Every structure is written in structure tokens, then in C-alpha cells.
Amino acid sequence: MSKVKTTRVWNGLPVDEITNTETGVVELYSQPTRGAMGSTTPGTLFATGDNKGKWSYNDQEGFRRGYNNKQRTQGKPTLTQEEFNKKFFTEGTKLFNNDRANILNTETNYETKELFENNTAAYATNGIPGVINPETGNKNNSEGKDVSNPEGNNEEAEDLGVEEGGNPSGGSSTLGGERDFGSTTTSYRYPLGRVPDLDYDFIQFTAHEYEAGALTVQGPEARIGPSAETITLPMIPNLSESSRVGWGGKELNELQAAVARVATGTLNTQLLNGVDLKAAAETLVGSTIEEANKLIKDNPGLKRGLVAFFAGQAAQVGGANILARTTGAVLNPNLELLFEGPTLRSFNFNFKFRPRDPKEAEEIKQIIRVFKRNMAVQRKTGELFLYTPNIFKIKYLHKGGDHPFMNRLMPCACTAFTVSYTPDNNYMTYDDGSMTGYDVSFTMAEIVPVYADHQKDAGGTGF
């Protein structure tokens, strides 16, 4: 099959990419919508990247409308058409070009090796960004130029993108600015090979720069910055979620309640009548005496208990100790389970990588490096400050879209990452030195709690 479908989530907007390996053209569609009785409406064609690396809109207004709808749900500002053009041609096309190049550069997406070599050589000559010319081994840069250093782009492409539909400048990500650590916007996946209609289910991890600045977050996307690499992996066994809320047993005996009533009454009086320290002291003493008299009046047997309780306090052996010994009773603690606050969830992932050829071995190596690089602490030149590692957005995908029957995840930080290079308790390599297998396990922890309003339009089984 000459058409390969992939899905790119661009700033929250899922976009289906249809790459034709016979022509080199890539088309961007909105995702299909489900109607009544299980019917499906095909997605709308948003934009097309031709076989010479140029981009054009097919539905300019619809594309911007879909993008802005996602911006609103994330609590982010919407874009004018001019702003959207700049965003698409300087950021979006970079991502979509990388995804197309990954498809065109993969031999298993072609019927024969000869067809792969002939087509990619033609695409490289035509100027499709990111394509590797099999005859020279050189990779086109983001302007479609065949150079030994594919990252050596000039900065004129940004203006070209806005005005003429050209390609974005820069082949590597600008994540981190001065603290750049080699991040890119490349897409990786395992296993390699043709997945024509994405009929399989996958897990997708997209790295993002941590967006600092706000003291508090106003939504799950508030800490999501520019995107970096995307990694698509197969579903694994033992996928689960566990939601918790902080509740705890709290005590308030009658003496503590009386003190609370006195303090509350005194403070309320001061708030209503203005602050007067002398009056506040008088009110506090008067209220304390009044509350104590009321306690004793309402509980005739309380005097003896109070004597025992405070005797224990004075002797520093605990009021309950003396009280229980002398009266055979304890103060009713009025124990109650009370809400304490939200908790943060974490998820464990375990993947088994078994490379079948050198290209897949290289892909696995890069996947491991990408995870490790994005979870690592960042720094600038000099070591006065350390910076927050990148964070991840995680999606369960079904036929290229959000899985309709699985949970959603908040943005996550990778808190632990483990690689076993001898998964079968044996050290084994191929001729080129690549391992015959890797077992990778890591923990992703959500950076914000889940609140009830998040569940309203979450989709699937919710967060």
C-alpha cells in the first residue's frame, strides 16, 4: 500500500497525516467524527505538502478553527489568521515534514528495495525536507537542500513560511535556548515497518519543554511548552490506573471544640468592630469563663473528669492517662474522616525491545537516548542554576485517534528510567554490537492533580 497513515498531535490538535510513498505528497486531515448508529464522517483535508517541499492550505479557516478550539480547552489564547499562518509555517510544517521524512526514509514502506531507492533519490532531488538521498547519503535540510550538515539552515525560511508557504527554518528544536541539550522534533516508533492504516493500538509519548513562570497553574496544559520528540510504542500488558484522594482521620474533643468556639467568637467580634487589643483580651477571658461554665452546667459529672485531665497535663503524663485511671473514661475524640487534599498519580510502563535488523536496533537506541535526555536535569553554561527537565504528554491511540475506551493522563514527568541490556540473563549481541534485546521500564508521574471538572469532557473513561 502506497499510503501510510500517522497521527501528529500538534499543540493539542490531533492531525492525521497521509503520506504517499509513490508521490512523496503528505496530506493533513482532521480526525474522523463518529455519528449516530456508529457511522463515521471522514476528516477534512486541512493542508497539503507537495513533492517539492512546499505547503498550501486546503481549508485554511477550518484548520485555524480546529486549532483555536483546542487552544480554548487548554486555557490558551486563540490566534488570528496571520498568527496562525506564522505558527503553522514556522512550527507546524517542521513537525509534519519530519513525520513525512520518517515515512519516506523507511524502506519497509515500499514494495521493493529498488522502488525505495529510486523514489527517495527523486524526493531528495525535488527538495522534500528531511529525505536522505541513498546515492550520496546526504540528508536534505529543512529547506530541502542536499547538504552534508542537514542542520545548517539559514533563517530566511521563517519569513518565507508566513508569506509564501515555505518551510520553517532550523532542523533542530529551539528547546532550552541557551541550555539547548540536543533535542529535536523527530518522531520515533517501534516496531518499524509499514502500519498502513494504523489499525493497531499504540502508546504515544511526546516530550515538551516545561513552561515556567506562573505561580499556580490554571489548567492541565499550563506547563506545556514547545514540543520535542515523539515516540510511538506498542500497547503493553498490565495497563492500569489508580485514582486516590487524600482523606484522614481527625479528632476534636469537647475541650478543643470549646477553645475553638471562644477563639472564633473573639476573632469575629474584632473583624466586625475593628481591632482593639484590650477589648479582645477582655472578650477572650469572658468567653472562656462563659464556655467553661456552660460545659460544667451541661455535664454535671464533668468536674471530676476535668480535674483528672488537667492533673495529667500538669504532671506531663498525658491527660488521658490520669483520666482513664481515675474515672475509667476518656474524652470523646469525635473522630471523623475529613478531606485533606488531592494526590498525584503515577504510572509504570515496561517495554520489551527486540531489534530484528540494524535499522530497528538504531531506532531503539535513539528511543532510549531520547527518554534519558528529556528526563535529565538541564543547565546553562555555568552551574549556578539547574532547570526543570522536559515533561511528557502521553496518549493511548486507537486507529490514529484517542482511544475511546481507555483513560486519559495529565502531563507527566519521568521520575525513573531503567534499562536492562541482558533481559534474558545472557549477554548477547549482533555482529554490529547492538544488543539482541532491551527491557525498558520507567515511571511517569502526573505534574498536576485531577479535578472533577477535568472529567467533564475528558473522553474515554476519563482521567
mmCIF file of N, CA, C and O in Angstrom, residues 178-269:
data_model
loop_
_atom_site.group_PDB
_atom_site.id
_atom_site.type_symbol
_atom_site.label_atom_id
_atom_site.label_comp_id
_atom_site.label_asym_id
_atom_site.label_seq_id
_atom_site.Cartn_x
_atom_site.Cartn_y
_atom_site.Cartn_z
ATOM 1 N N GLU A 178 19.584 28.933 25.555
ATOM 2 C CA GLU A 178 20.991 28.821 25.914
ATOM 3 C C GLU A 178 21.316 27.459 26.512
ATOM 4 O O GLU A 178 22.449 27.032 26.523
ATOM 5 N N ARG A 179 20.314 26.798 27.021
ATOM 6 C CA ARG A 179 20.564 25.490 27.640
ATOM 7 C C ARG A 179 20.156 24.355 26.696
ATOM 8 O O ARG A 179 19.663 23.314 27.126
ATOM 9 N N ASP A 180 20.324 24.568 25.409
ATOM 10 C CA ASP A 180 19.998 23.540 24.423
ATOM 11 C C ASP A 180 20.788 22.266 24.696
ATOM 12 O O ASP A 180 21.987 22.299 24.924
ATOM 13 N N PHE A 181 20.106 21.142 24.701
ATOM 14 C CA PHE A 181 20.766 19.878 25.019
ATOM 15 C C PHE A 181 20.576 18.850 23.912
ATOM 16 O O PHE A 181 20.604 17.649 24.138
ATOM 17 N N GLY A 182 20.364 19.336 22.697
ATOM 18 C CA GLY A 182 20.324 18.437 21.545
ATOM 19 C C GLY A 182 18.967 17.869 21.231
ATOM 20 O O GLY A 182 18.848 16.905 20.480
ATOM 21 N N SER A 183 17.909 18.450 21.776
ATOM 22 C CA SER A 183 16.574 17.941 21.491
ATOM 23 C C SER A 183 16.175 18.285 20.063
ATOM 24 O O SER A 183 16.605 19.289 19.500
ATOM 25 N N THR A 184 15.345 17.448 19.449
ATOM 26 C CA THR A 184 14.844 17.681 18.098
ATOM 27 C C THR A 184 13.338 17.500 18.103
ATOM 28 O O THR A 184 12.728 17.299 19.143
ATOM 29 N N THR A 185 12.736 17.582 16.928
ATOM 30 C CA THR A 185 11.301 17.318 16.817
ATOM 31 C C THR A 185 11.058 16.039 16.019
ATOM 32 O O THR A 185 10.018 15.866 15.394
ATOM 33 N N THR A 186 12.002 15.137 16.042
ATOM 34 C CA THR A 186 11.910 13.882 15.289
ATOM 35 C C THR A 186 10.887 12.946 15.915
ATOM 36 O O THR A 186 10.686 12.939 17.122
ATOM 37 N N SER A 187 10.235 12.155 15.086
ATOM 38 C CA SER A 187 9.321 11.116 15.561
ATOM 39 C C SER A 187 10.014 9.760 15.477
ATOM 40 O O SER A 187 10.663 9.442 14.475
ATOM 41 N N TYR A 188 9.855 8.975 16.524
ATOM 42 C CA TYR A 188 10.410 7.621 16.563
ATOM 43 C C TYR A 188 9.280 6.637 16.845
ATOM 44 O O TYR A 188 8.284 6.984 17.491
ATOM 45 N N ARG A 189 9.472 5.410 16.362
ATOM 46 C CA ARG A 189 8.480 4.389 16.696
ATOM 47 C C ARG A 189 9.116 3.007 16.691
ATOM 48 O O ARG A 189 10.139 2.772 16.048
ATOM 49 N N TYR A 190 8.473 2.141 17.428
ATOM 50 C CA TYR A 190 8.864 0.736 17.471
ATOM 51 C C TYR A 190 7.584 -0.079 17.578
ATOM 52 O O TYR A 190 6.684 0.280 18.342
ATOM 53 N N PRO A 191 7.480 -1.185 16.800
ATOM 54 C CA PRO A 191 8.448 -1.686 15.826
ATOM 55 C C PRO A 191 8.383 -0.877 14.534
ATOM 56 O O PRO A 191 7.382 -0.234 14.235
ATOM 57 N N LEU A 192 9.480 -0.942 13.754
ATOM 58 C CA LEU A 192 9.479 -0.326 12.435
ATOM 59 C C LEU A 192 8.715 -1.221 11.469
ATOM 60 O O LEU A 192 8.418 -2.372 11.760
ATOM 61 N N GLY A 193 8.453 -0.673 10.302
ATOM 62 C CA GLY A 193 7.707 -1.444 9.312
ATOM 63 C C GLY A 193 6.444 -0.701 8.962
ATOM 64 O O GLY A 193 6.056 0.282 9.591
ATOM 65 N N ARG A 194 5.782 -1.173 7.960
ATOM 66 C CA ARG A 194 4.605 -0.498 7.466
ATOM 67 C C ARG A 194 3.418 -0.757 8.382
ATOM 68 O O ARG A 194 3.108 -1.881 8.747
ATOM 69 N N VAL A 195 2.739 0.330 8.765
ATOM 70 C CA VAL A 195 1.478 0.237 9.501
ATOM 71 C C VAL A 195 0.479 1.076 8.699
ATOM 72 O O VAL A 195 0.198 2.222 9.030
ATOM 73 N N PRO A 196 -0.066 0.525 7.583
ATOM 74 C CA PRO A 196 -0.763 1.324 6.580
ATOM 75 C C PRO A 196 -1.884 2.196 7.127
ATOM 76 O O PRO A 196 -1.930 3.379 6.883
ATOM 77 N N ASP A 197 -2.806 1.629 7.863
ATOM 78 C CA ASP A 197 -3.955 2.398 8.327
ATOM 79 C C ASP A 197 -3.964 2.568 9.836
ATOM 80 O O ASP A 197 -4.977 2.911 10.421
ATOM 81 N N LEU A 198 -2.834 2.347 10.445
ATOM 82 C CA LEU A 198 -2.712 2.468 11.896
ATOM 83 C C LEU A 198 -3.819 1.687 12.599
ATOM 84 O O LEU A 198 -4.488 2.170 13.496
ATOM 85 N N ASP A 199 -4.068 0.447 12.117
ATOM 86 C CA ASP A 199 -5.130 -0.361 12.685
ATOM 87 C C ASP A 199 -4.755 -0.949 14.035
ATOM 88 O O ASP A 199 -5.570 -1.584 14.684
ATOM 89 N N TYR A 200 -3.517 -0.767 14.444
ATOM 90 C CA TYR A 200 -3.085 -1.260 15.734
ATOM 91 C C TYR A 200 -3.210 -0.156 16.776
ATOM 92 O O TYR A 200 -3.283 1.022 16.447
ATOM 93 N N ASP A 201 -3.238 -0.549 18.040
ATOM 94 C CA ASP A 201 -3.283 0.426 19.121
ATOM 95 C C ASP A 201 -1.871 0.702 19.612
ATOM 96 O O ASP A 201 -1.037 -0.206 19.677
ATOM 97 N N PHE A 202 -1.615 1.952 19.975
ATOM 98 C CA PHE A 202 -0.274 2.375 20.365
ATOM 99 C C PHE A 202 -0.330 3.279 21.586
ATOM 100 O O PHE A 202 -1.384 3.814 21.940
ATOM 101 N N ILE A 203 0.837 3.455 22.202
ATOM 102 C CA ILE A 203 1.024 4.467 23.238
ATOM 103 C C ILE A 203 1.973 5.508 22.669
ATOM 104 O O ILE A 203 3.022 5.157 22.123
ATOM 105 N N GLN A 204 1.617 6.766 22.806
ATOM 106 C CA GLN A 204 2.441 7.828 22.233
ATOM 107 C C GLN A 204 2.933 8.769 23.335
ATOM 108 O O GLN A 204 2.156 9.270 24.142
ATOM 109 N N PHE A 205 4.247 8.992 23.348
ATOM 110 C CA PHE A 205 4.878 9.890 24.308
ATOM 111 C C PHE A 205 5.449 11.082 23.541
ATOM 112 O O PHE A 205 6.264 10.899 22.631
ATOM 113 N N THR A 206 5.037 12.281 23.890
ATOM 114 C CA THR A 206 5.571 13.495 23.266
ATOM 115 C C THR A 206 6.235 14.354 24.322
ATOM 116 O O THR A 206 5.600 14.727 25.316
ATOM 117 N N ALA A 207 7.515 14.648 24.129
ATOM 118 C CA ALA A 207 8.259 15.472 25.089
ATOM 119 C C ALA A 207 7.951 16.942 24.845
ATOM 120 O O ALA A 207 7.785 17.380 23.707
ATOM 121 N N HIS A 208 7.870 17.695 25.932
ATOM 122 C CA HIS A 208 7.611 19.134 25.854
ATOM 123 C C HIS A 208 8.501 19.872 26.842
ATOM 124 O O HIS A 208 8.829 19.338 27.914
ATOM 125 N N GLU A 209 8.856 21.087 26.475
ATOM 126 C CA GLU A 209 9.570 21.934 27.414
ATOM 127 C C GLU A 209 8.638 22.302 28.565
ATOM 128 O O GLU A 209 7.444 22.547 28.362
ATOM 129 N N TYR A 210 9.175 22.328 29.790
ATOM 130 C CA TYR A 210 8.396 22.732 30.960
ATOM 131 C C TYR A 210 8.212 24.240 30.940
ATOM 132 O O TYR A 210 9.175 24.992 30.877
ATOM 133 N N GLU A 211 6.953 24.683 30.965
ATOM 134 C CA GLU A 211 6.638 26.109 30.878
ATOM 135 C C GLU A 211 6.597 26.710 32.281
ATOM 136 O O GLU A 211 5.615 26.559 33.013
ATOM 137 N N ALA A 212 7.667 27.373 32.675
ATOM 138 C CA ALA A 212 7.717 28.015 33.986
ATOM 139 C C ALA A 212 7.127 29.418 33.904
ATOM 140 O O ALA A 212 6.788 29.899 32.821
ATOM 141 N N GLY A 213 7.005 30.084 35.050
ATOM 142 C CA GLY A 213 6.563 31.474 35.060
ATOM 143 C C GLY A 213 5.379 31.718 35.956
ATOM 144 O O GLY A 213 5.376 32.637 36.775
ATOM 145 N N ALA A 214 4.324 30.909 35.842
ATOM 146 C CA ALA A 214 3.131 31.107 36.651
ATOM 147 C C ALA A 214 3.323 30.494 38.040
ATOM 148 O O ALA A 214 3.893 29.414 38.183
ATOM 149 N N LEU A 215 2.841 31.209 39.067
ATOM 150 C CA LEU A 215 2.945 30.678 40.428
ATOM 151 C C LEU A 215 1.998 29.507 40.630
ATOM 152 O O LEU A 215 2.309 28.560 41.348
ATOM 153 N N THR A 216 0.833 29.579 40.026
ATOM 154 C CA THR A 216 -0.125 28.482 40.086
ATOM 155 C C THR A 216 -0.566 28.151 38.673
ATOM 156 O O THR A 216 -0.525 29.007 37.780
ATOM 157 N N VAL A 217 -1.007 26.930 38.447
ATOM 158 C CA VAL A 217 -1.436 26.518 37.113
ATOM 159 C C VAL A 217 -2.944 26.652 36.999
ATOM 160 O O VAL A 217 -3.679 26.401 37.953
ATOM 161 N N GLN A 218 -3.405 27.076 35.815
ATOM 162 C CA GLN A 218 -4.826 27.280 35.572
ATOM 163 C C GLN A 218 -5.404 26.236 34.623
ATOM 164 O O GLN A 218 -6.378 26.498 33.946
ATOM 165 N N GLY A 219 -4.796 25.100 34.520
ATOM 166 C CA GLY A 219 -5.294 24.053 33.638
ATOM 167 C C GLY A 219 -4.214 23.030 33.393
ATOM 168 O O GLY A 219 -3.029 23.288 33.634
ATOM 169 N N PRO A 220 -4.593 21.844 32.903
ATOM 170 C CA PRO A 220 -3.612 20.770 32.712
ATOM 171 C C PRO A 220 -2.540 21.091 31.686
ATOM 172 O O PRO A 220 -1.469 20.496 31.701
ATOM 173 N N GLU A 221 -2.803 22.031 30.777
ATOM 174 C CA GLU A 221 -1.843 22.346 29.724
ATOM 175 C C GLU A 221 -0.964 23.554 30.063
ATOM 176 O O GLU A 221 -0.138 23.966 29.257
ATOM 177 N N ALA A 222 -1.147 24.125 31.264
ATOM 178 C CA ALA A 222 -0.467 25.380 31.583
ATOM 179 C C ALA A 222 1.056 25.238 31.607
ATOM 180 O O ALA A 222 1.776 26.209 31.367
ATOM 181 N N ARG A 223 1.576 24.063 31.918
ATOM 182 C CA ARG A 223 3.020 23.857 31.989
ATOM 183 C C ARG A 223 3.591 23.269 30.699
ATOM 184 O O ARG A 223 4.759 22.915 30.644
ATOM 185 N N ILE A 224 2.761 23.129 29.676
ATOM 186 C CA ILE A 224 3.203 22.529 28.420
ATOM 187 C C ILE A 224 3.830 23.595 27.531
ATOM 188 O O ILE A 224 3.168 24.549 27.127
ATOM 189 N N GLY A 225 5.107 23.431 27.216
ATOM 190 C CA GLY A 225 5.806 24.337 26.320
ATOM 191 C C GLY A 225 5.945 23.740 24.934
ATOM 192 O O GLY A 225 5.218 22.803 24.567
ATOM 193 N N PRO A 226 6.876 24.244 24.129
ATOM 194 C CA PRO A 226 7.088 23.724 22.769
ATOM 195 C C PRO A 226 7.378 22.223 22.777
ATOM 196 O O PRO A 226 7.999 21.704 23.702
ATOM 197 N N SER A 227 6.947 21.543 21.735
ATOM 198 C CA SER A 227 7.110 20.095 21.674
ATOM 199 C C SER A 227 8.492 19.723 21.165
ATOM 200 O O SER A 227 9.130 20.464 20.424
ATOM 201 N N ALA A 228 8.940 18.551 21.584
ATOM 202 C CA ALA A 228 10.208 17.994 21.118
ATOM 203 C C ALA A 228 9.908 16.661 20.431
ATOM 204 O O ALA A 228 8.998 16.570 19.619
ATOM 205 N N GLU A 229 10.639 15.620 20.774
ATOM 206 C CA GLU A 229 10.470 14.338 20.090
ATOM 207 C C GLU A 229 9.142 13.663 20.442
ATOM 208 O O GLU A 229 8.581 13.856 21.521
ATOM 209 N N THR A 230 8.677 12.839 19.513
ATOM 210 C CA THR A 230 7.504 11.992 19.726
ATOM 211 C C THR A 230 7.923 10.537 19.567
ATOM 212 O O THR A 230 8.601 10.185 18.600
ATOM 213 N N ILE A 231 7.521 9.704 20.514
ATOM 214 C CA ILE A 231 7.847 8.275 20.479
ATOM 215 C C ILE A 231 6.545 7.481 20.508
ATOM 216 O O ILE A 231 5.720 7.671 21.409
ATOM 217 N N THR A 232 6.356 6.620 19.538
ATOM 218 C CA THR A 232 5.151 5.797 19.453
ATOM 219 C C THR A 232 5.540 4.338 19.652
ATOM 220 O O THR A 232 6.370 3.797 18.911
ATOM 221 N N LEU A 233 4.940 3.706 20.653
ATOM 222 C CA LEU A 233 5.285 2.340 21.039
ATOM 223 C C LEU A 233 4.026 1.481 21.102
ATOM 224 O O LEU A 233 2.915 2.009 21.266
ATOM 225 N N PRO A 234 4.177 0.159 21.011
ATOM 226 C CA PRO A 234 3.008 -0.718 21.037
ATOM 227 C C PRO A 234 2.398 -0.809 22.436
ATOM 228 O O PRO A 234 3.049 -0.496 23.428
ATOM 229 N N MET A 235 1.145 -1.208 22.478
ATOM 230 C CA MET A 235 0.481 -1.439 23.760
ATOM 231 C C MET A 235 1.201 -2.541 24.528
ATOM 232 O O MET A 235 1.824 -3.429 23.935
ATOM 233 N N ILE A 236 1.108 -2.480 25.843
ATOM 234 C CA ILE A 236 1.792 -3.443 26.695
ATOM 235 C C ILE A 236 0.795 -4.090 27.642
ATOM 236 O O ILE A 236 -0.288 -3.539 27.889
ATOM 237 N N PRO A 237 1.124 -5.251 28.204
ATOM 238 C CA PRO A 237 0.247 -5.866 29.191
ATOM 239 C C PRO A 237 0.222 -5.032 30.478
ATOM 240 O O PRO A 237 1.075 -4.179 30.723
ATOM 241 N N ASN A 238 -0.760 -5.290 31.296
ATOM 242 C CA ASN A 238 -0.856 -4.712 32.649
ATOM 243 C C ASN A 238 -0.973 -3.192 32.659
ATOM 244 O O ASN A 238 -0.402 -2.521 33.514
ATOM 245 N N LEU A 239 -1.709 -2.649 31.695
ATOM 246 C CA LEU A 239 -2.007 -1.224 31.741
ATOM 247 C C LEU A 239 -3.121 -0.983 32.748
ATOM 248 O O LEU A 239 -4.172 -1.623 32.699
ATOM 249 N N SER A 240 -2.902 -0.091 33.673
ATOM 250 C CA SER A 240 -3.907 0.165 34.705
ATOM 251 C C SER A 240 -3.781 1.595 35.204
ATOM 252 O O SER A 240 -2.805 2.288 34.918
ATOM 253 N N GLU A 241 -4.772 2.030 35.930
ATOM 254 C CA GLU A 241 -4.731 3.337 36.575
ATOM 255 C C GLU A 241 -5.301 3.205 37.979
ATOM 256 O O GLU A 241 -6.086 2.304 38.266
ATOM 257 N N SER A 242 -4.908 4.098 38.851
ATOM 258 C CA SER A 242 -5.397 4.102 40.226
ATOM 259 C C SER A 242 -5.572 5.547 40.665
ATOM 260 O O SER A 242 -4.620 6.335 40.620
ATOM 261 N N SER A 243 -6.793 5.900 41.046
ATOM 262 C CA SER A 243 -7.084 7.267 41.474
ATOM 263 C C SER A 243 -7.252 7.305 42.989
ATOM 264 O O SER A 243 -7.911 6.448 43.572
ATOM 265 N N ARG A 244 -6.669 8.307 43.606
ATOM 266 C CA ARG A 244 -6.754 8.449 45.066
ATOM 267 C C ARG A 244 -7.024 9.904 45.429
ATOM 268 O O ARG A 244 -6.638 10.817 44.719
ATOM 269 N N VAL A 245 -7.678 10.074 46.565
ATOM 270 C CA VAL A 245 -7.921 11.396 47.131
ATOM 271 C C VAL A 245 -7.476 11.365 48.582
ATOM 272 O O VAL A 245 -7.657 10.356 49.279
ATOM 273 N N GLY A 246 -6.878 12.437 49.059
ATOM 274 C CA GLY A 246 -6.368 12.481 50.424
ATOM 275 C C GLY A 246 -7.472 12.679 51.461
ATOM 276 O O GLY A 246 -8.136 13.725 51.481
ATOM 277 N N TRP A 247 -7.706 11.660 52.271
ATOM 278 C CA TRP A 247 -8.630 11.732 53.400
ATOM 279 C C TRP A 247 -7.869 11.275 54.645
ATOM 280 O O TRP A 247 -7.000 10.406 54.555
ATOM 281 N N GLY A 248 -8.203 11.834 55.808
ATOM 282 C CA GLY A 248 -7.520 11.431 57.029
ATOM 283 C C GLY A 248 -8.422 11.553 58.241
ATOM 284 O O GLY A 248 -9.312 12.413 58.295
ATOM 285 N N GLY A 249 -8.199 10.674 59.243
ATOM 286 C CA GLY A 249 -8.966 10.721 60.481
ATOM 287 C C GLY A 249 -8.522 11.903 61.341
ATOM 288 O O GLY A 249 -7.338 12.037 61.634
ATOM 289 N N LYS A 250 -9.439 12.746 61.731
ATOM 290 C CA LYS A 250 -9.146 13.927 62.542
ATOM 291 C C LYS A 250 -9.980 13.909 63.820
ATOM 292 O O LYS A 250 -11.141 13.491 63.803
ATOM 293 N N GLU A 251 -9.377 14.376 64.942
ATOM 294 C CA GLU A 251 -10.039 14.371 66.255
ATOM 295 C C GLU A 251 -10.296 15.804 66.727
ATOM 296 O O GLU A 251 -9.532 16.723 66.424
ATOM 297 N N LEU A 252 -11.387 15.973 67.457
ATOM 298 C CA LEU A 252 -11.708 17.259 68.082
ATOM 299 C C LEU A 252 -12.566 16.970 69.312
ATOM 300 O O LEU A 252 -13.787 16.817 69.213
ATOM 301 N N ASN A 253 -11.900 16.868 70.510
ATOM 302 C CA ASN A 253 -12.677 16.592 71.721
ATOM 303 C C ASN A 253 -13.419 17.843 72.163
ATOM 304 O O ASN A 253 -13.228 18.937 71.616
ATOM 305 N N GLU A 254 -14.238 17.682 73.179
ATOM 306 C CA GLU A 254 -15.111 18.775 73.587
ATOM 307 C C GLU A 254 -14.341 19.974 74.121
ATOM 308 O O GLU A 254 -14.736 21.136 73.916
ATOM 309 N N LEU A 255 -13.223 19.736 74.786
ATOM 310 C CA LEU A 255 -12.415 20.845 75.282
ATOM 311 C C LEU A 255 -11.808 21.640 74.120
ATOM 312 O O LEU A 255 -11.798 22.873 74.136
ATOM 313 N N GLN A 256 -11.302 20.932 73.112
ATOM 314 C CA GLN A 256 -10.745 21.612 71.940
ATOM 315 C C GLN A 256 -11.829 22.381 71.186
ATOM 316 O O GLN A 256 -11.597 23.481 70.691
ATOM 317 N N ALA A 257 -13.022 21.781 71.112
ATOM 318 C CA ALA A 257 -14.137 22.465 70.453
ATOM 319 C C ALA A 257 -14.511 23.738 71.191
ATOM 320 O O ALA A 257 -14.819 24.768 70.566
ATOM 321 N N ALA A 258 -14.482 23.685 72.538
ATOM 322 C CA ALA A 258 -14.811 24.877 73.329
ATOM 323 C C ALA A 258 -13.801 25.990 73.082
ATOM 324 O O ALA A 258 -14.160 27.163 72.911
ATOM 325 N N VAL A 259 -12.514 25.631 73.042
ATOM 326 C CA VAL A 259 -11.474 26.621 72.772
ATOM 327 C C VAL A 259 -11.658 27.219 71.365
ATOM 328 O O VAL A 259 -11.505 28.431 71.161
ATOM 329 N N ALA A 260 -12.018 26.375 70.403
ATOM 330 C CA ALA A 260 -12.237 26.853 69.040
ATOM 331 C C ALA A 260 -13.412 27.822 68.979
ATOM 332 O O ALA A 260 -13.362 28.838 68.275
ATOM 333 N N ARG A 261 -14.468 27.527 69.725
ATOM 334 C CA ARG A 261 -15.620 28.429 69.735
ATOM 335 C C ARG A 261 -15.267 29.795 70.330
ATOM 336 O O ARG A 261 -15.677 30.844 69.827
ATOM 337 N N VAL A 262 -14.466 29.754 71.413
ATOM 338 C CA VAL A 262 -14.045 31.007 72.037
ATOM 339 C C VAL A 262 -13.197 31.836 71.072
ATOM 340 O O VAL A 262 -13.409 33.041 70.887
ATOM 341 N N ALA A 263 -12.216 31.174 70.434
ATOM 342 C CA ALA A 263 -11.335 31.888 69.521
ATOM 343 C C ALA A 263 -12.091 32.442 68.325
ATOM 344 O O ALA A 263 -11.882 33.586 67.901
ATOM 345 N N THR A 264 -13.005 31.637 67.785
ATOM 346 C CA THR A 264 -13.784 32.083 66.627
ATOM 347 C C THR A 264 -14.651 33.283 66.976
ATOM 348 O O THR A 264 -14.724 34.263 66.235
ATOM 349 N N GLY A 265 -15.312 33.208 68.127
ATOM 350 C CA GLY A 265 -16.158 34.323 68.540
ATOM 351 C C GLY A 265 -15.364 35.598 68.748
ATOM 352 O O GLY A 265 -15.793 36.685 68.344
ATOM 353 N N THR A 266 -14.193 35.482 69.374
ATOM 354 C CA THR A 266 -13.362 36.665 69.617
ATOM 355 C C THR A 266 -12.888 37.283 68.309
ATOM 356 O O THR A 266 -12.940 38.506 68.121
ATOM 357 N N LEU A 267 -12.418 36.464 67.388
ATOM 358 C CA LEU A 267 -11.923 36.975 66.104
ATOM 359 C C LEU A 267 -13.038 37.612 65.289
ATOM 360 O O LEU A 267 -12.841 38.658 64.659
ATOM 361 N N ASN A 268 -14.221 37.003 65.280
ATOM 362 C CA ASN A 268 -15.347 37.575 64.542
ATOM 363 C C ASN A 268 -15.726 38.945 65.094
ATOM 364 O O ASN A 268 -16.047 39.861 64.335
ATOM 365 N N THR A 269 -15.688 39.076 66.438
ATOM 366 C CA THR A 269 -16.003 40.367 67.060
ATOM 367 C C THR A 269 -15.011 41.431 66.631
ATOM 368 O O THR A 269 -15.368 42.565 66.320
#
